[in-house]
mmCIF file of C-alpha atoms in Angstrom:
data_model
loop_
_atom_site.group_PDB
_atom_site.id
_atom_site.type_symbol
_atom_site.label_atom_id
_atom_site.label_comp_id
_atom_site.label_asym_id
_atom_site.label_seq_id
_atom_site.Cartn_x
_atom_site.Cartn_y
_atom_site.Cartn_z
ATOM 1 C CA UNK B 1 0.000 0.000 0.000
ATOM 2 C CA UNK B 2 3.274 2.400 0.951
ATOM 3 C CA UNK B 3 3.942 2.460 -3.128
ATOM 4 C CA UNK B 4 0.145 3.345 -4.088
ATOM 5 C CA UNK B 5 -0.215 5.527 -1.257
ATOM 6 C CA UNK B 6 3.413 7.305 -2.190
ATOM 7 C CA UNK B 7 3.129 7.561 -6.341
ATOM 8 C CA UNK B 8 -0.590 6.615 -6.720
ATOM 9 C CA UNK B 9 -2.184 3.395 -8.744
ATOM 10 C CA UNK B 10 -0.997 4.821 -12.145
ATOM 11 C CA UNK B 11 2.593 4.962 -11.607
ATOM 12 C CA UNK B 12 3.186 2.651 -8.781
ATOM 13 C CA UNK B 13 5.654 0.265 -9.350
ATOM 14 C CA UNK B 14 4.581 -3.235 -9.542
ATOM 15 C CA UNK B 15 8.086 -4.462 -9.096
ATOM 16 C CA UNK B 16 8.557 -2.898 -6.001
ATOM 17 C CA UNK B 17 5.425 -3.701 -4.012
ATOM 18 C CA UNK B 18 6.206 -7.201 -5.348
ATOM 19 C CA UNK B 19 9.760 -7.072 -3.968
ATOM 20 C CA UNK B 20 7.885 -5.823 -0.329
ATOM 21 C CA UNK B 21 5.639 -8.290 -0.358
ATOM 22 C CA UNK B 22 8.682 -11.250 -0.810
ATOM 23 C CA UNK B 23 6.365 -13.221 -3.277
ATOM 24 C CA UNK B 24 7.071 -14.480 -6.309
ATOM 25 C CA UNK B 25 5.697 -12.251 -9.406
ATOM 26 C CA UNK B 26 3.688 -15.410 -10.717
ATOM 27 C CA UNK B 27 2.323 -15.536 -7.328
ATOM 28 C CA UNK B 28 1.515 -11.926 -6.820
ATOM 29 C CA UNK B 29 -0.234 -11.753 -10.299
ATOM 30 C CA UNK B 30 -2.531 -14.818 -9.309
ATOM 31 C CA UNK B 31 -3.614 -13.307 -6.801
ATOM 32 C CA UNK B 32 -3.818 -9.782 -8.707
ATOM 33 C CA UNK B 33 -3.989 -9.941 -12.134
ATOM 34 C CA UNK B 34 -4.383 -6.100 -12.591
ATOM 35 C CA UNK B 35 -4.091 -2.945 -10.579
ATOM 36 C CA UNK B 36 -7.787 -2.255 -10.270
ATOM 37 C CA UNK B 37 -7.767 -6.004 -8.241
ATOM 38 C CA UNK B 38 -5.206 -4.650 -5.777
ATOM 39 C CA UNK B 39 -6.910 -1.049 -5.553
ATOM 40 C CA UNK B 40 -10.599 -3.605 -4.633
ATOM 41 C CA UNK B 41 -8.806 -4.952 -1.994
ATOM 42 C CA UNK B 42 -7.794 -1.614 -0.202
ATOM 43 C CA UNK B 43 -10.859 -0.748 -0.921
ATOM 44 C CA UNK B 44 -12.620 -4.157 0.410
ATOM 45 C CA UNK B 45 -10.315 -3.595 3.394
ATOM 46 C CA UNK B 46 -11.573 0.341 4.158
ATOM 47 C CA UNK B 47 -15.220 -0.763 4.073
ATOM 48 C CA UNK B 48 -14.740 -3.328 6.676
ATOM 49 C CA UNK B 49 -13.243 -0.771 8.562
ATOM 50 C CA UNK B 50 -15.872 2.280 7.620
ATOM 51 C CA UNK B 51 -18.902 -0.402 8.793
ATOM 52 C CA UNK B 52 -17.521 -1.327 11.911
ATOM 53 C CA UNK B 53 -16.731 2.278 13.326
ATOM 54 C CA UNK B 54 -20.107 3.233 12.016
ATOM 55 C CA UNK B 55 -21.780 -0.155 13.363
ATOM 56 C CA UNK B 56 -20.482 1.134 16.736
ATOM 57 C CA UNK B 57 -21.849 4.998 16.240
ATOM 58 C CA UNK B 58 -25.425 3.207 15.002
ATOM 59 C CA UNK B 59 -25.368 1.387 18.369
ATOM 60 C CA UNK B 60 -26.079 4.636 20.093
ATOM 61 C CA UNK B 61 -29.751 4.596 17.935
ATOM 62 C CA UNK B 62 -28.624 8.096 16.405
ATOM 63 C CA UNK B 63 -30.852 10.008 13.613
ATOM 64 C CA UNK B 64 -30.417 9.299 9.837
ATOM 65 C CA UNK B 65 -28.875 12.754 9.587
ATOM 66 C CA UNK B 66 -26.234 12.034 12.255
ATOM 67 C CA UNK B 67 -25.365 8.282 10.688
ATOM 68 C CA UNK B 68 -24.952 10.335 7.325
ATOM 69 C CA UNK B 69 -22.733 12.719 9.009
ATOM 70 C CA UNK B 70 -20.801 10.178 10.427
ATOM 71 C CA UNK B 71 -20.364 8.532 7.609
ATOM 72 C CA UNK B 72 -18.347 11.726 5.995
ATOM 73 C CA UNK B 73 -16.514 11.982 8.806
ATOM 74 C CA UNK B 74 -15.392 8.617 8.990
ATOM 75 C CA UNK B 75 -14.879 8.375 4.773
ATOM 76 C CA UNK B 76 -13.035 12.080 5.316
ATOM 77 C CA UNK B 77 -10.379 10.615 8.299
ATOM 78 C CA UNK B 78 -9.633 7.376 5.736
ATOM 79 C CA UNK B 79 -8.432 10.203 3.504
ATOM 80 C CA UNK B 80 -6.262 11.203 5.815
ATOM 81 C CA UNK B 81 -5.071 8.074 6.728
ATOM 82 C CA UNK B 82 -4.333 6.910 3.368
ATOM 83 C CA UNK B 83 -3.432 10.172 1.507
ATOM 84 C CA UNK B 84 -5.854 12.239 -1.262
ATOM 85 C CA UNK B 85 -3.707 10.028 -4.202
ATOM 86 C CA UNK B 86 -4.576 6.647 -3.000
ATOM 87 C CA UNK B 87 -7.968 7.734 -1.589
ATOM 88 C CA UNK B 88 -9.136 9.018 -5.177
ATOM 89 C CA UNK B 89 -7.772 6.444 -6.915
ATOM 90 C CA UNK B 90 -9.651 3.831 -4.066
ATOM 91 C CA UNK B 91 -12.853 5.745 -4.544
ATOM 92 C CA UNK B 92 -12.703 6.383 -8.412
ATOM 93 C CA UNK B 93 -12.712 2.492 -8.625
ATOM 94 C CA UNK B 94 -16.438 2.993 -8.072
ATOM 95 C CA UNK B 95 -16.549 4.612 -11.902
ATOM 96 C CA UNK B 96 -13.998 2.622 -13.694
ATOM 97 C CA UNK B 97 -15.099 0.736 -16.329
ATOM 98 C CA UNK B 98 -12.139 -1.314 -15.681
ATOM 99 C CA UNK B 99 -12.768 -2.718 -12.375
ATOM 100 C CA UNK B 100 -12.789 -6.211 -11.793
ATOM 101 C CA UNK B 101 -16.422 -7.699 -12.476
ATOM 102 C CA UNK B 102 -18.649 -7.993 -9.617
ATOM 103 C CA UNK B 103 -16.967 -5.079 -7.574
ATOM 104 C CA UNK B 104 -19.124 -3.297 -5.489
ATOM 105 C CA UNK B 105 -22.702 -5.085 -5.401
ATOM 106 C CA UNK B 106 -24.258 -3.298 -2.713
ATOM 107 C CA UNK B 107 -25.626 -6.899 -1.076
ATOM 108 C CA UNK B 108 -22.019 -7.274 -0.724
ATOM 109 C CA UNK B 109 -21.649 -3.902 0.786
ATOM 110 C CA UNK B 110 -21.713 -3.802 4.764
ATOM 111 C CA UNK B 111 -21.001 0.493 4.552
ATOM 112 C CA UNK B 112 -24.725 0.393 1.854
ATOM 113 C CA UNK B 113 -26.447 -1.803 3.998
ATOM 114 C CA UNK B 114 -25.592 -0.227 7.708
ATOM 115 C CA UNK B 115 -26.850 3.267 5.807
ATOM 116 C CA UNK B 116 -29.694 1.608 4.099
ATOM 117 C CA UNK B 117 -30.663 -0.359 7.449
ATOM 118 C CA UNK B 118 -30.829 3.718 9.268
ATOM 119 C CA UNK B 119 -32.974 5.053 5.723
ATOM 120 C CA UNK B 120 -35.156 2.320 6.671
ATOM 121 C CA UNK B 121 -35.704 2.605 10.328
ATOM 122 C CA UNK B 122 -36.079 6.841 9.779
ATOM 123 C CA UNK B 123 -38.723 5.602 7.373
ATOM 124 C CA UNK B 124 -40.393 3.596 9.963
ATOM 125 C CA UNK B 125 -40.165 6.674 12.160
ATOM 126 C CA UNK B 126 -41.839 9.001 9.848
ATOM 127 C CA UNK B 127 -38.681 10.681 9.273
ATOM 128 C CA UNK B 128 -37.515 9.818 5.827
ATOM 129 C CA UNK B 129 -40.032 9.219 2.992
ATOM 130 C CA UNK B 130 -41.931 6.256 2.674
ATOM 131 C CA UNK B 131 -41.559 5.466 -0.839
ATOM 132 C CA UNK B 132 -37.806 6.009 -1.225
ATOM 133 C CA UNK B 133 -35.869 2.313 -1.690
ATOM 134 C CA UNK B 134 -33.118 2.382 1.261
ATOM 135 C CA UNK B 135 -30.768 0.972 -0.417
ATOM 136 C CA UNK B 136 -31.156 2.638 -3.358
ATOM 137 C CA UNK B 137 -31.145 5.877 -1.461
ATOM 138 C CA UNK B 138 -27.651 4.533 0.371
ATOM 139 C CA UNK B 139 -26.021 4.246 -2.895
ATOM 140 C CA UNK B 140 -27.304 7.251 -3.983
ATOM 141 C CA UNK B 141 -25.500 9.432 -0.957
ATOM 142 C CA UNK B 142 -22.671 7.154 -0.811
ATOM 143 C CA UNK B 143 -22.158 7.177 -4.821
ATOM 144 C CA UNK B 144 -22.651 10.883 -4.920
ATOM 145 C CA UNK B 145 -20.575 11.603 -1.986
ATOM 146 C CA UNK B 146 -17.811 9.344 -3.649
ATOM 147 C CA UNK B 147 -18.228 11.365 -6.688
ATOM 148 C CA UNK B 148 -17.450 14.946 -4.724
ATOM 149 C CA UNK B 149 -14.674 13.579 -3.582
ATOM 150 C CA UNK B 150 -13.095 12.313 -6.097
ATOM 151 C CA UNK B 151 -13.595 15.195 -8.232
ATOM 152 C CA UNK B 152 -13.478 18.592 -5.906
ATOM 153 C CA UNK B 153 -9.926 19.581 -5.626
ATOM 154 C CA UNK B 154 -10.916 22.786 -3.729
ATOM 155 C CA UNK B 155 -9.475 23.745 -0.089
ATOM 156 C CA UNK B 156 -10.661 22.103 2.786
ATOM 157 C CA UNK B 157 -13.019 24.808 3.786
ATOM 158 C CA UNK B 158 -14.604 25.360 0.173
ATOM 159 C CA UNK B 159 -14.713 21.629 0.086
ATOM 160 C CA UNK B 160 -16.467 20.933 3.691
ATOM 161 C CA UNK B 161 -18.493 23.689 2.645
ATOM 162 C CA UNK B 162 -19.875 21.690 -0.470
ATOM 163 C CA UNK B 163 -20.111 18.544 1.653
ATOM 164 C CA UNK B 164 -22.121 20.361 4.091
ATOM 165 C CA UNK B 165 -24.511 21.052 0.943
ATOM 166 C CA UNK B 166 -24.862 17.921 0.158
ATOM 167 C CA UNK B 167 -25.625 16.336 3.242
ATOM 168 C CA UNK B 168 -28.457 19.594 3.223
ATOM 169 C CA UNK B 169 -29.712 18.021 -0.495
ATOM 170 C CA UNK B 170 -29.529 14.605 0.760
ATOM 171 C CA UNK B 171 -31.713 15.319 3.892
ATOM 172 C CA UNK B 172 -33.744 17.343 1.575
ATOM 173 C CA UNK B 173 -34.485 14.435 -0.856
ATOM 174 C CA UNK B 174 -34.803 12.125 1.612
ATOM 175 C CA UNK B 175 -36.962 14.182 4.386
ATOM 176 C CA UNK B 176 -40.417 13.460 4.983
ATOM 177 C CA UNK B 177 -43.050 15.988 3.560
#
């Protein structure tokens, strides 16, 4: 991860994470064949992570609002943690149209679900609206907020500004009327 995280996925050097990793090249490619496959295993790996911190948050029985605001927070300290190359690259793995098949199913998605599981509960308590699919709504914020990332290169004010419009359009979409 050092090499992503230091020259990002396009000009990492396979040779060198292979030479980390003491495996064999035929061994390392086996395992993954391209880029993308390594990049879906960080990314496997941060998910894990991202549902259990927000598993324990949800425990508390916070609001929908909160949970989504937790979830930025959390997704916004995994930046920091991995850098903004290997974060954008991670999270632009969402829109490739190179990334290995089956990436990303949201049944197979514990971060979709644990939002989708809140949607569905604020539904039940008249907060969210009734005829919006949870999980389609929890791809929807999680996609979109994915998207802003990966694309706003602004400062981090201007930037937490825009997130803090989002989250505003989200709970606007999703509010009860």
């Amino acid at each position: 991860m050092a090499e992503f995280k230091r020259s990002g996925v396009a000009d990492a050097d396979i040779a060198a994470i292979i030479s980390t990793a003491g495996v064999a090249r035929g061994t390392f490619y086996f395992h993954f064949p391209t880029k993308e496959h390594v990049l879906e295993e960080i990314e496997r790996d941060l998910v894990t992570r991202l549902a259990r911190e927000l598993a324990r948050f949800v425990a508390a029985e916070p609001d929908v609002w909160s949970t989504l605001s937790e979830v930025v927070r959390l997704v916004l300290a995994a930046e920091s943690r991995f850098g903004p190359r290997l974060f954008r690259d991670v999270l632009a793995l969402h829109f490739s149209q190179t990334r290995p098949p089956g990436f990303g199913r949201p049944a197979d998605h514990p971060l979709v679900a644990l939002v989708a599981q809140r949607i569905a509960r604020a539904q039940r308590d008249g907060v969210a609206r009734s005829e919006a699919d949870p999980e389609n709504s929890a791809l929807f914020f999680l996609l979109g907020f994915y998207a802003l990332l990966v694309t706003n290169h602004d400062s981090k004010l201007v930037r937490g500004r825009v997130l803090d419009e989002f989250l505003e359009s989200t709970r606007h979409g999703l509010g009860a009327r």
